[in-house]
Coordinates of C-alpha atoms in Angstrom, one line a residue:
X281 CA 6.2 3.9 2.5
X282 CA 4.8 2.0 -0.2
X283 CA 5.0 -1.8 -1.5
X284 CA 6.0 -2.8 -5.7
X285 CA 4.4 -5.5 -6.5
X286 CA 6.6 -7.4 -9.5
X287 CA 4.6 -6.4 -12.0
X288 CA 5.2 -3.7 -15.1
X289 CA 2.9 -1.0 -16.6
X290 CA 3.3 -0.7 -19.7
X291 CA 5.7 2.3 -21.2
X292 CA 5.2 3.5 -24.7
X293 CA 8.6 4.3 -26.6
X294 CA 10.9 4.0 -29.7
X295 CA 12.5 0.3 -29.0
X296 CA 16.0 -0.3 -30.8
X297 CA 15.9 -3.7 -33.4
X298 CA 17.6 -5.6 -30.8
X299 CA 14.5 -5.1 -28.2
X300 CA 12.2 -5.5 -31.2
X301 CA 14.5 -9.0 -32.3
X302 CA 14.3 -10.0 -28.7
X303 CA 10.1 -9.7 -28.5
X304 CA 9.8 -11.2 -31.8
X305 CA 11.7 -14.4 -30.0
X306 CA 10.0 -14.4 -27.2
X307 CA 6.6 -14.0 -28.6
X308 CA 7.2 -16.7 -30.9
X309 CA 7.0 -15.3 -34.1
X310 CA 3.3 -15.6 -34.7
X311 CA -0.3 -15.1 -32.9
X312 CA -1.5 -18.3 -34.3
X313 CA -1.4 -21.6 -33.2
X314 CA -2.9 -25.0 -33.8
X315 CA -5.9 -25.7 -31.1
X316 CA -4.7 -27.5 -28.4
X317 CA -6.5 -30.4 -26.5
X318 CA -9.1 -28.9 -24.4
X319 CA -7.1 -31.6 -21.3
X320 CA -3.5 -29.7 -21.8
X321 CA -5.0 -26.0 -22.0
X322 CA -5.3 -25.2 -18.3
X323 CA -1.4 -26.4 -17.9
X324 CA -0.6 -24.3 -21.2
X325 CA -2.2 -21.2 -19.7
X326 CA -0.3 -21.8 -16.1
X327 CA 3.2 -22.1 -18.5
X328 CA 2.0 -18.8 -20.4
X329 CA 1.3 -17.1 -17.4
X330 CA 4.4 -18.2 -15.6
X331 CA 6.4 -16.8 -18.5
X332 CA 4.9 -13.5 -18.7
X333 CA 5.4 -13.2 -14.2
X334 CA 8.7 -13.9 -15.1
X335 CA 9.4 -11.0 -17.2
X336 CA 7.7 -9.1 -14.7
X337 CA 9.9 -10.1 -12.1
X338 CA 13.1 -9.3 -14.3
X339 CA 11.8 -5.9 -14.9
X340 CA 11.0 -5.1 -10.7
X341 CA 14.7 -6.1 -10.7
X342 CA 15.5 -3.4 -13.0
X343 CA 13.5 -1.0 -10.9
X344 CA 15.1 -1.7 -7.4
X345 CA 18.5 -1.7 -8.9
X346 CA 17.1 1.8 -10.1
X347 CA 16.0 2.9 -6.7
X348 CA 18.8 1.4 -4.6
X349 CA 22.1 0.7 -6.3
X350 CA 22.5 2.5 -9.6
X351 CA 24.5 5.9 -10.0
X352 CA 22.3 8.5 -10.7
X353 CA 22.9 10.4 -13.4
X354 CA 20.9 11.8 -16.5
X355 CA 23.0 8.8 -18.6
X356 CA 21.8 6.2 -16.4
X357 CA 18.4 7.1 -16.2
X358 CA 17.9 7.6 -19.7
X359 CA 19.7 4.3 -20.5
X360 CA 17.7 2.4 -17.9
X361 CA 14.5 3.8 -18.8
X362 CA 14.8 2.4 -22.7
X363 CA 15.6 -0.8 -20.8
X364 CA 12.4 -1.0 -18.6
X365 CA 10.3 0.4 -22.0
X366 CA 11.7 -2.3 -23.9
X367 CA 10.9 -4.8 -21.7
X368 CA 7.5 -3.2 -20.6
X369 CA 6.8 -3.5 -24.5
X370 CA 7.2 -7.2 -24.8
X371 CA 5.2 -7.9 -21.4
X372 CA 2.4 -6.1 -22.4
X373 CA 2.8 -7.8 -26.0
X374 CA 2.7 -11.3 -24.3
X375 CA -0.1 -10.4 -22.1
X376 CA -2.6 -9.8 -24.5
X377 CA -1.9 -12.5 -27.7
X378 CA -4.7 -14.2 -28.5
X379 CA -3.2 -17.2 -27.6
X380 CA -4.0 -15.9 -24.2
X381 CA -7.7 -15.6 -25.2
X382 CA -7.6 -18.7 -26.6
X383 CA -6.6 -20.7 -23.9
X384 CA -8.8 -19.0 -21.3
X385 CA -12.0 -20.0 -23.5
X386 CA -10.8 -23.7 -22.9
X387 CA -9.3 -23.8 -19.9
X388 CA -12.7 -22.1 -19.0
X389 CA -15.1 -25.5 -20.3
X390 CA -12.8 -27.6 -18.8
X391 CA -11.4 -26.9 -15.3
X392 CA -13.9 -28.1 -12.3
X393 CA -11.3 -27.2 -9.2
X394 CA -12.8 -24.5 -7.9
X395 CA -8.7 -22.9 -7.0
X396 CA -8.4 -23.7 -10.5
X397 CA -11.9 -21.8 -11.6
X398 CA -10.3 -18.7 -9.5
X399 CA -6.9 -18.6 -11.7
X400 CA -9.0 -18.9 -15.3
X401 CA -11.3 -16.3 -13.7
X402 CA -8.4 -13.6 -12.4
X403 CA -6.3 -14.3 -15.5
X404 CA -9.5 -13.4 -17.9
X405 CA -10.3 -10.4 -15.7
X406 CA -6.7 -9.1 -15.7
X407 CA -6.3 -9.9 -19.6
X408 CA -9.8 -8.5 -20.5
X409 CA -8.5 -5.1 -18.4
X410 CA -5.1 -5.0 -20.3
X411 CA -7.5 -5.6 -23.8
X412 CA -9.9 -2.8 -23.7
X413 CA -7.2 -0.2 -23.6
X414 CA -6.3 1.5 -26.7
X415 CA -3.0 1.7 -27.3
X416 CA -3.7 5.5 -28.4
X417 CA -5.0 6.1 -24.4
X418 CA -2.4 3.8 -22.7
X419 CA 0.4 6.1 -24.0
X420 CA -1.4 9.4 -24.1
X421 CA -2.2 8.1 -20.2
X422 CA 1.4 7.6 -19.8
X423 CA 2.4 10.7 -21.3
X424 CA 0.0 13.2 -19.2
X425 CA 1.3 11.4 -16.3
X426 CA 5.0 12.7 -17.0
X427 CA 3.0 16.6 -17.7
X428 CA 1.1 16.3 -14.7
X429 CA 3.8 15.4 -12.4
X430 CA 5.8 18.5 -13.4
X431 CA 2.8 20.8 -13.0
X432 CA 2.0 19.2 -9.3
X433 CA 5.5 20.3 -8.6
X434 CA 6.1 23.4 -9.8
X435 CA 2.4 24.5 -8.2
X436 CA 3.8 22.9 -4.7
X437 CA 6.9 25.1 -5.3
X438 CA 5.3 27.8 -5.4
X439 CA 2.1 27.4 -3.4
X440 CA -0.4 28.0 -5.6
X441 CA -3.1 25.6 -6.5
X442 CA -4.2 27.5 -9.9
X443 CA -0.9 26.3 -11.5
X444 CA -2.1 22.8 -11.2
X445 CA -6.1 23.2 -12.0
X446 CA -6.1 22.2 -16.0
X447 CA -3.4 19.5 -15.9
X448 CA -5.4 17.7 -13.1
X449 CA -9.0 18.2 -15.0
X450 CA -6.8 16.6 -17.7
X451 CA -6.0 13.8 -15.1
X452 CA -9.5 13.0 -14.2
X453 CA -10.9 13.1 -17.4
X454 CA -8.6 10.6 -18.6
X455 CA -8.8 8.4 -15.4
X456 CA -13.1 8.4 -16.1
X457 CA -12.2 7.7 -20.1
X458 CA -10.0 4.6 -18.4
X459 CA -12.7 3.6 -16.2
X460 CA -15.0 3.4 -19.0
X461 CA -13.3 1.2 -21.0
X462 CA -13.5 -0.9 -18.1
X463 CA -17.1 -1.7 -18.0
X464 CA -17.7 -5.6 -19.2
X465 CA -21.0 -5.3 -20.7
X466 CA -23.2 -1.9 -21.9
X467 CA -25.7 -2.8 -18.6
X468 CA -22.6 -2.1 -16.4
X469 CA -24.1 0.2 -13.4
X470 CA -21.1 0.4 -11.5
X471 CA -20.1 4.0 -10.9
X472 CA -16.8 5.3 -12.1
X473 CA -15.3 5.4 -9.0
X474 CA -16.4 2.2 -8.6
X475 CA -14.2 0.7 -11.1
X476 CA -11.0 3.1 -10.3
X477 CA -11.7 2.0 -6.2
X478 CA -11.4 -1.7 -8.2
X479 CA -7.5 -1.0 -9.7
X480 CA -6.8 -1.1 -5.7
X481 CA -9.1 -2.4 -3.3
X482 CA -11.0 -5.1 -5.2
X483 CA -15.0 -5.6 -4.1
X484 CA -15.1 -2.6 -2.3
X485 CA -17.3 -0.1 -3.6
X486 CA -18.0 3.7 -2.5
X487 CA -21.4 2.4 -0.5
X488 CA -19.7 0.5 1.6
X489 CA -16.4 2.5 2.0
X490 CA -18.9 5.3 3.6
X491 CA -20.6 3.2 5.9
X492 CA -16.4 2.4 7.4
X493 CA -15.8 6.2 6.9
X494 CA -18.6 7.3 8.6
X495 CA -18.5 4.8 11.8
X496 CA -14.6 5.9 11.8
X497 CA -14.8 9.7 11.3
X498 CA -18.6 10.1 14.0
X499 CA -16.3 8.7 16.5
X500 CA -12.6 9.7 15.8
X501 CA -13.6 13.7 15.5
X502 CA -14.9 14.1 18.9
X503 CA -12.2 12.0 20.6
X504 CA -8.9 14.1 19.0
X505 CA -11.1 16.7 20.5
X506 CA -10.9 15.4 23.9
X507 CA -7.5 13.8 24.0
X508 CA -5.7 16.8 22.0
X509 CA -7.7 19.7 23.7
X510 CA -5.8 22.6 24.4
X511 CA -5.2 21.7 28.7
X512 CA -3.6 18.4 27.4
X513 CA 0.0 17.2 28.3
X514 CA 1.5 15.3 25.7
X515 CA 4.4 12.9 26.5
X516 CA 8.0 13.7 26.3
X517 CA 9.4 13.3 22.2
X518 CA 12.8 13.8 24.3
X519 CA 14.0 9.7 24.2
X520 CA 13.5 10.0 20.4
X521 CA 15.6 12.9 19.8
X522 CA 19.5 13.1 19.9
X523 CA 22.4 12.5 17.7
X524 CA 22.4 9.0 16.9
X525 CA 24.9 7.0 14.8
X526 CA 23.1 5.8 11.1
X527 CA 25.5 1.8 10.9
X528 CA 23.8 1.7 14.5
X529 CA 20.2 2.2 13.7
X530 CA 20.5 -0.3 10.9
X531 CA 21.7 -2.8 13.2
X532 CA 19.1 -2.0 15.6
X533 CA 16.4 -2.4 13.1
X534 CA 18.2 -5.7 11.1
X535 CA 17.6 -7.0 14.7
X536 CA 13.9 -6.3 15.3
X537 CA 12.7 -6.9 11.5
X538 CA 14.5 -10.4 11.8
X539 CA 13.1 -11.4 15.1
X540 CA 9.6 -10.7 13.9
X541 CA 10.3 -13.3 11.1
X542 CA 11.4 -11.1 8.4
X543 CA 13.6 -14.1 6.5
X544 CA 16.9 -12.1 5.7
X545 CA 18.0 -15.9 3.3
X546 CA 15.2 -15.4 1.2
X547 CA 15.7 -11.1 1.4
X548 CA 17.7 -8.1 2.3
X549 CA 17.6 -4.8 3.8
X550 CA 18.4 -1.6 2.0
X551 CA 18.5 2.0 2.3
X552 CA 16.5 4.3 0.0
X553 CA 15.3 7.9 -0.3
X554 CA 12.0 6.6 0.4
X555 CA 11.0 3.7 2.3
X556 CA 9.8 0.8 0.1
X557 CA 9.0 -3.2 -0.2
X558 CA 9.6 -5.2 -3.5
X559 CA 8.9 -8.5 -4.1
X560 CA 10.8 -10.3 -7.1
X561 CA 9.4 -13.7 -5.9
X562 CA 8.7 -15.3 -2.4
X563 CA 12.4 -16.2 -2.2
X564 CA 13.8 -12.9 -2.8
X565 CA 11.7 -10.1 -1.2
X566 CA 13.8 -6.8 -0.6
X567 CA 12.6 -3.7 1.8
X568 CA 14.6 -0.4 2.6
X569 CA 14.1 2.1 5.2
X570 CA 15.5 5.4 5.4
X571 CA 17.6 7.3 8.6
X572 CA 18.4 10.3 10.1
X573 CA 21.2 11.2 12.3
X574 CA 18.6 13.3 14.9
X575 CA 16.1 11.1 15.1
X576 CA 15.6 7.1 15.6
X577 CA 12.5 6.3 16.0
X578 CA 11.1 7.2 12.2
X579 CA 13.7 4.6 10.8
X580 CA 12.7 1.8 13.1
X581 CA 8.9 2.6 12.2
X582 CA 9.8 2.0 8.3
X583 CA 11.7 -1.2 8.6
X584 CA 8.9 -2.3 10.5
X585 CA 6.1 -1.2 8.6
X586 CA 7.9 -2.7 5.4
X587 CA 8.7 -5.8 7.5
X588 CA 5.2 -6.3 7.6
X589 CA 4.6 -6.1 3.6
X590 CA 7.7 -8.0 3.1
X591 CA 6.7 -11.2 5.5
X592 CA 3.5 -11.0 3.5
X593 CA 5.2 -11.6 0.6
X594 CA 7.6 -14.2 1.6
X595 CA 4.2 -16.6 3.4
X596 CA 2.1 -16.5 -0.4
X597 CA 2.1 -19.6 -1.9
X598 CA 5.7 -19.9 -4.1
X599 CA 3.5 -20.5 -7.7
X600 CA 3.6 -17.7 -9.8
X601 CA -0.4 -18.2 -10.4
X602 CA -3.0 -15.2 -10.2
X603 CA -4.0 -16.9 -7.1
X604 CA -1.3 -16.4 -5.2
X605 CA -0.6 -12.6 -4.9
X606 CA -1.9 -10.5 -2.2
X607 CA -5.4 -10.2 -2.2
X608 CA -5.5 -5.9 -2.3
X609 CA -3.6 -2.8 -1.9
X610 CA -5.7 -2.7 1.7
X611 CA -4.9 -6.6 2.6
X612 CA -1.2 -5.1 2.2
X613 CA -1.6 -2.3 4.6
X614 CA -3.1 -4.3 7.1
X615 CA -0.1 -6.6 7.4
X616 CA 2.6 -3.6 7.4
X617 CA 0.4 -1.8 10.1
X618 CA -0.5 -5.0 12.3
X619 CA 3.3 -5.1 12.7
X620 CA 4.1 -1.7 13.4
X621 CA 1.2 -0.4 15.4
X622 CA -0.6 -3.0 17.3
X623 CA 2.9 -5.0 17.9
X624 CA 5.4 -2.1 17.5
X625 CA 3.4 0.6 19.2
X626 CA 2.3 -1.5 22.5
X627 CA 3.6 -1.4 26.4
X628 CA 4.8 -5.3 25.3
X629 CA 6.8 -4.1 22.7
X630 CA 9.0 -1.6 24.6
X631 CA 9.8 -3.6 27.1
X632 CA 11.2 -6.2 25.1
X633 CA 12.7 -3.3 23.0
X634 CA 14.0 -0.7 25.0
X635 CA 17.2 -2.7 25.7
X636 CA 18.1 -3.4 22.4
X637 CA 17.2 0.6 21.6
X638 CA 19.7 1.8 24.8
X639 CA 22.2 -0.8 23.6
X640 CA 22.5 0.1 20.1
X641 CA 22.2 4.0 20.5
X642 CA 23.9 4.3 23.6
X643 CA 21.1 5.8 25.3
X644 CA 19.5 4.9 28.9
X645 CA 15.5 5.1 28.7
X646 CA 13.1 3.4 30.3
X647 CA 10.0 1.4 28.3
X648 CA 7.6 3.5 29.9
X649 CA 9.5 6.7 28.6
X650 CA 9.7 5.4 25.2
X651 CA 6.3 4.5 24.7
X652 CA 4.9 7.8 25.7
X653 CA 7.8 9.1 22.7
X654 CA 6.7 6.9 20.6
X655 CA 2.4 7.2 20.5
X656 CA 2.8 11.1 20.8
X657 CA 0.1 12.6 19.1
X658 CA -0.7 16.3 17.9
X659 CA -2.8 18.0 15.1
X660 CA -0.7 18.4 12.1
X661 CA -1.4 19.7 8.3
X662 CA 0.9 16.8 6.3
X663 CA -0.6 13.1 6.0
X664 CA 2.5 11.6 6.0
X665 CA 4.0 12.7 9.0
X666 CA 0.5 12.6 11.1
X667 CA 0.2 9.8 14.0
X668 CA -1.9 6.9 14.1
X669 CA -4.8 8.7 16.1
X670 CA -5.0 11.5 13.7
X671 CA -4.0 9.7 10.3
X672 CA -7.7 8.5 9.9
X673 CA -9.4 11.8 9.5
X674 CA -6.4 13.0 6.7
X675 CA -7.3 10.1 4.6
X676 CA -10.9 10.3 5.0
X677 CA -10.7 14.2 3.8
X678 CA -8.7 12.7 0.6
X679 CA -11.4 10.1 0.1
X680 CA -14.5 12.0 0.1
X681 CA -13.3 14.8 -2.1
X682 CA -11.4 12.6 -4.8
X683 CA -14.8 10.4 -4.6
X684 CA -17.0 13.5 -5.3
X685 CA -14.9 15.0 -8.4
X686 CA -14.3 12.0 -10.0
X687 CA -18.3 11.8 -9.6
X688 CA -18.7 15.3 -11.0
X689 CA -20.0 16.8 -7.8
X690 CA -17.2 19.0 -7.2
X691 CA -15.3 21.1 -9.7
X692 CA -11.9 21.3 -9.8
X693 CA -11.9 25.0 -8.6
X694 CA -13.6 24.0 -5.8
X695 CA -11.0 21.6 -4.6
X696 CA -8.9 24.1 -2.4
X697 CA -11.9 25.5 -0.4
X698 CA -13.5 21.8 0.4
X699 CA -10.0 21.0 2.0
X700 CA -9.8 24.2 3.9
X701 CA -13.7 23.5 5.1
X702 CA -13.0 19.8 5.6
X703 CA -10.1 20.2 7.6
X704 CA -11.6 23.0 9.7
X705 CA -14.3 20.4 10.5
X706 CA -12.2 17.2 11.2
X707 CA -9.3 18.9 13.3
X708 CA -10.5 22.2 13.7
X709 CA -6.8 23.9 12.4
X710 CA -7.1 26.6 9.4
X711 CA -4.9 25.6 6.5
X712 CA -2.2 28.1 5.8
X713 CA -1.6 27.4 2.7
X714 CA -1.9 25.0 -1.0
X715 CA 1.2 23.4 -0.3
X716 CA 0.6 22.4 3.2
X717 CA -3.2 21.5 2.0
X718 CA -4.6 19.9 -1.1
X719 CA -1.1 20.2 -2.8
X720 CA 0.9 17.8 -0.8
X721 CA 0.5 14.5 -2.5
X722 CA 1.3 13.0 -5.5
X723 CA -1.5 10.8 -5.6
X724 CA -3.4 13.1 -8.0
X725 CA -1.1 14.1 -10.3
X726 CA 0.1 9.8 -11.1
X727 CA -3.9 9.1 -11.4
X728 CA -4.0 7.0 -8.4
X729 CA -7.5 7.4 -8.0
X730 CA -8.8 4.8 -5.3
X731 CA -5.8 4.7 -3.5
X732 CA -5.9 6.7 -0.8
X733 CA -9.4 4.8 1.0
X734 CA -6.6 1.5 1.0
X735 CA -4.5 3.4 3.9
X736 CA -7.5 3.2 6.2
X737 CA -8.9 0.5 5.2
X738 CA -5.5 -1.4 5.9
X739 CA -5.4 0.6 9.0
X740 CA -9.3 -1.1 10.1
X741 CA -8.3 -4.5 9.0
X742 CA -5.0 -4.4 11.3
X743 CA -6.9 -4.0 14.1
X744 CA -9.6 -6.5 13.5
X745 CA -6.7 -8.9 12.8
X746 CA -5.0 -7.9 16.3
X747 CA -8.3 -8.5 18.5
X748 CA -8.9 -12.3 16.5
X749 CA -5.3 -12.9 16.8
X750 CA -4.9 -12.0 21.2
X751 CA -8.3 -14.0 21.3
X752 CA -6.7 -17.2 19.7
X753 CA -3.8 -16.1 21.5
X754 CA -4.5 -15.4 24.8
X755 CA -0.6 -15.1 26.0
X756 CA 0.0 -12.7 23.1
X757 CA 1.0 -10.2 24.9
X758 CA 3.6 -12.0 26.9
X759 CA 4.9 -13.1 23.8
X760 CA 5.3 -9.8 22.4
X761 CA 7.1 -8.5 25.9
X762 CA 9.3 -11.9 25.4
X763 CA 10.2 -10.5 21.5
X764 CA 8.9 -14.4 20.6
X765 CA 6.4 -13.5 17.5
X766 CA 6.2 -17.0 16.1
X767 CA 3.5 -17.6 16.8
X768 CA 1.9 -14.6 16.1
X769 CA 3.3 -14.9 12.4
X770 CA 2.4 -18.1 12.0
X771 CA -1.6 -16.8 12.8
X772 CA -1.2 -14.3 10.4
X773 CA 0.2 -16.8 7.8
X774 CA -2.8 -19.2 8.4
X775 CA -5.5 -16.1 8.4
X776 CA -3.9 -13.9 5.7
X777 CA -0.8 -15.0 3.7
X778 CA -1.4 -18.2 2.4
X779 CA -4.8 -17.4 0.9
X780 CA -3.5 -15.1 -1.4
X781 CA -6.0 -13.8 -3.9
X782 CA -8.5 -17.4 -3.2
X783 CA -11.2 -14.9 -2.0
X784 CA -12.8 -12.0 -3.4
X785 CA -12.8 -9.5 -1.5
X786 CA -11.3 -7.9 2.0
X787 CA -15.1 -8.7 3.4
X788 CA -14.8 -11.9 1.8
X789 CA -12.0 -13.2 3.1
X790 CA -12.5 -11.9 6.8
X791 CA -16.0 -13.4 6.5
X792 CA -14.4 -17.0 6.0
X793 CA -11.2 -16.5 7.9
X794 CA -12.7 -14.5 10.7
X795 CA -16.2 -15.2 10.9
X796 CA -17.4 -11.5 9.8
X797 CA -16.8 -8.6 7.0
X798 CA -14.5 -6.0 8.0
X799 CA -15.8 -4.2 10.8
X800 CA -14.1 -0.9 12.0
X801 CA -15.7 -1.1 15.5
X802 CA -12.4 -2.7 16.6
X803 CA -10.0 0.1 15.2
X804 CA -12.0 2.7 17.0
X805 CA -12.0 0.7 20.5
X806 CA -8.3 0.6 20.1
X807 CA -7.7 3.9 19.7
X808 CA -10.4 5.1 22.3
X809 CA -8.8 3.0 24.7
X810 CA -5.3 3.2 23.8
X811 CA -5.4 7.1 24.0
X812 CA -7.6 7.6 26.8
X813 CA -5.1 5.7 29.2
X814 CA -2.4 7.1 27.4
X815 CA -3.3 10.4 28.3
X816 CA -4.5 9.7 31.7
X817 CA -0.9 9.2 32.7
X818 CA -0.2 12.7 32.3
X819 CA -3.4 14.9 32.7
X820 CA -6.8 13.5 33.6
X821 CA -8.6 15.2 30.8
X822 CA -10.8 11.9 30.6
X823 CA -13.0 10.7 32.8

């Protein structure tokens, strides 16, 4: 499951004249320009800015038609990747004239409003970023991305990790030559990682991502331990498992996204390969879920966990500022998981649910029956398919060892026997092999370096959003078994949406909004105590 943000990277190609007439046009010819009034340069930058979001938005529609609607065929993906190069081309162009420069430097002496002080001082950092790269390293970036993707694959295919060894030393040697071109001044001390964790999760740095980790992984190891011990009795996965018809899941999940305020006028609901959200603009924010004849359950998760990103998107202020996109990759998370864990995984939900479920599928279950199905747990080898109790400990292996070779504390060589180890130690299960170990994502191979912390760190932020949101609404879950989650979205709206990018960090804005930094205490008491009675109902292996 994964959210697009409306936004390009840029792609390095042969354009055709037409895409080079068509940049000269919209670039204006010439860099230059005559100074303008120190008074009209803050509206001049919003106008620049506006234009340059715009083309962004154009080419995210290019991508979701991509993704969703066009034929596939080696035609149609050549022709629509000159498109998106070609228009990659001119955004990055238009994102980094110095007429950009130039109006930042004014804007900069002139502006007092402090919202307007936070738009100068995300466009600079986001133009400064795009500046330091040399166009050399941007496409030989781009290109090794392409190589290492096809090695990642073919070493998955065939299970062996030393296929994949020299393109991903490539990979992080590039990603730390990135990083470095990053640093603002030469008395810079923050650590590579620092600045790759930055791309993602912005004002988070490795220190305090540990001190989550830690709290998270000291108390998670020993409960799995206890809950998923070999004399447990897991509930029945029976209600989830059938033939069910695919037009009638859709329907069932159209109905759910919608009544948790998922704005289908101002959206729409597709079906992709792979679960994603894309927002082309507030008004038009599209999410697609994926189905299978055998199973339900999975699809309604998706639509709900997209839900989540998509109502996000639709509550940020309409502008098409800096200030008004989400705040991080883990702000994100927390919305699509507050929706479908801490509403979508309760006793509340099911009982409003279950009769919509036994209507739409045909099926006769009882809420108690389906959410036992649906918090099953069990120790498993693949992230992506792991539950919510287990999930933690998956991305905290990921974390540590991308945070240590990117560092240079642990060779490449060594990456295989660290999982193996690692995953011994957090759910005591031997790995069998590379491709159901430290060969199973494609985080690695694409450069994402930072990425994987956000999962978790969305996953703690839901929770704390769930305990402030029951406390300043204490008939919340009444309202959840009544399927009326107005209210509830209108909380998250006033704690989360509107705010957009206004603070600096996910411990800054829980600090204001809130009244503390994000604290994982309360993701840990709600799995401690969500599992524990969970499992008391079918063997006491708790006390």
């Amino acid at each position: 499951m994964r959210f697009w943000k409306a936004a390009t990277s840029l792609l390095w190609c042969n354009v055709d004249t037409l895409a080079f007439t068509t940049a000269r046009r919209l670039r204006g010819g010439s860099s230059s320009r005559s100074m303008t009034s120190s008074s009209d340069a803050y509206q001049q930058l919003l106008q620049e800015l506006d234009s340059i979001k715009q083309l962004s938005r154009a080419a995210s529609v290019l991508e979701y038609d991509k993704m969703v609607f066009m034929p596939m065929n080696e035609h149609s993906s050549m022709e629509r990747g000159k498109q998106s190069a070609a228009l990659a081309s001119v955004i990055h162009e238009k994102s980094i004239q110095p007429k950009i420069g130039e109006l930042l430097d004014e804007a900069q002496t002139v502006v007092t409003d402090p919202e307007q002080k936070r738009v100068v001082e995300l466009a600079r950092k986001e133009y400064e970023k795009k500046k330091r790269i040399p166009t050399e390293l941007a496409a030989r970036k781009a290109q090794l991305k392409s190589k290492a993707y096809k090695a990642w694959t073919e070493a998955r295919a065939a299970n062996d990790f030393r296929l994949f060894q020299e393109p991903l030393r490539e990979c992080i040697a590039t990603a730390i030559e990135v990083a470095n071109c990053y640093k603002t001044t030469d008395d810079d001390d923050r650590s590579v990682y620092s600045i790759l964790l930055d791309n993602y999760e912005v004002g988070m740095d490795p220190a305090r991502i540990d001190q989550i980790f830690d709290q998270i992984k000291a108390a998670l190891v020993p409960l799995i331990e206890k809950v998923l011990g070999p004399d447990a009795t897991a509930p029945s996965q029976e209600p989830l498992q059938g033939t069910f018809d695919i037009e009638r899941q859709k329907q069932l999940c159209q109905t759910i996204v919608k009544q948790m305020g998922f704005d289908e006028t101002h959206g729409r609901i597709d079906v992709s390969v792979h679960p994603f959200t894309m927002s082309l603009n507030p008004h038009d924010v599209r999410i697609t879920s994926r189905f299978r004849e055998n199973e339900w359950y999975q699809g309604l998760a998706a639509t709900m966990h997209e839900g989540g990103h998509a109502i996000y998107e639709q509550n940020l202020h309409p502008a098409s500022r800096p200030i008004d996109e989400a705040l991080s990759m883990g702000m994100h998370e927390s919305q699509s998981l507050f929706w479908e864990r801490h509403i979508g995984l309760s006793k509340e939900f099911w009982e409003y649910a279950t009769p919509f479920v036994n209507e739409h599928l045909g099926t006769n279950h009882a809420p108690e029956a389906l959410y036992g199905a649906v918090n099953y747990a069990e120790k498993s080898f693949i992230r992506v398919e792991a539950d919510e109790l287990t999930y933690p400990l998956h991305v905290i292996l990921r974390y540590e060892i991308e945070r240590d070779f990117i560092q240079g504390q642990l060779s490449v060589e060594e990456i295989p026997a660290r999982w193996n180890s690692d995953f011994q130690t957090f759910l005591g299960l031997e790995v069998p092999s590379d491709a159901q170990g430290c060969l199973q994502d494609i985080h690695w191979s694409m450069l994402a370096y930072g990425y994987f912390p956000t999962y978790l760190l969305g996953a703690a932020a839901a929770a704390q959003l769930a305990h402030y949101c029951a406390k300043d609404i204490p008939d919340m879950k009444d309202k959840i078994e009544k399927g009326d989650f107005s209210e509830i979205k209108s909380w998250l709206t006033k704690k989360v949406h509107r705010h957009g990018k206004r603070y600096s960090s996910l411990d800054g804005h829980f600090e204001a909004e809130l009244g503390e930094p994000l604290n994982p205490s309360y993701y840990i008491d709600y799995l401690v105590n969500k599992y524990t009675e969970l499992y008391q109902c079918y063997l006491q292996i708790i006390e």
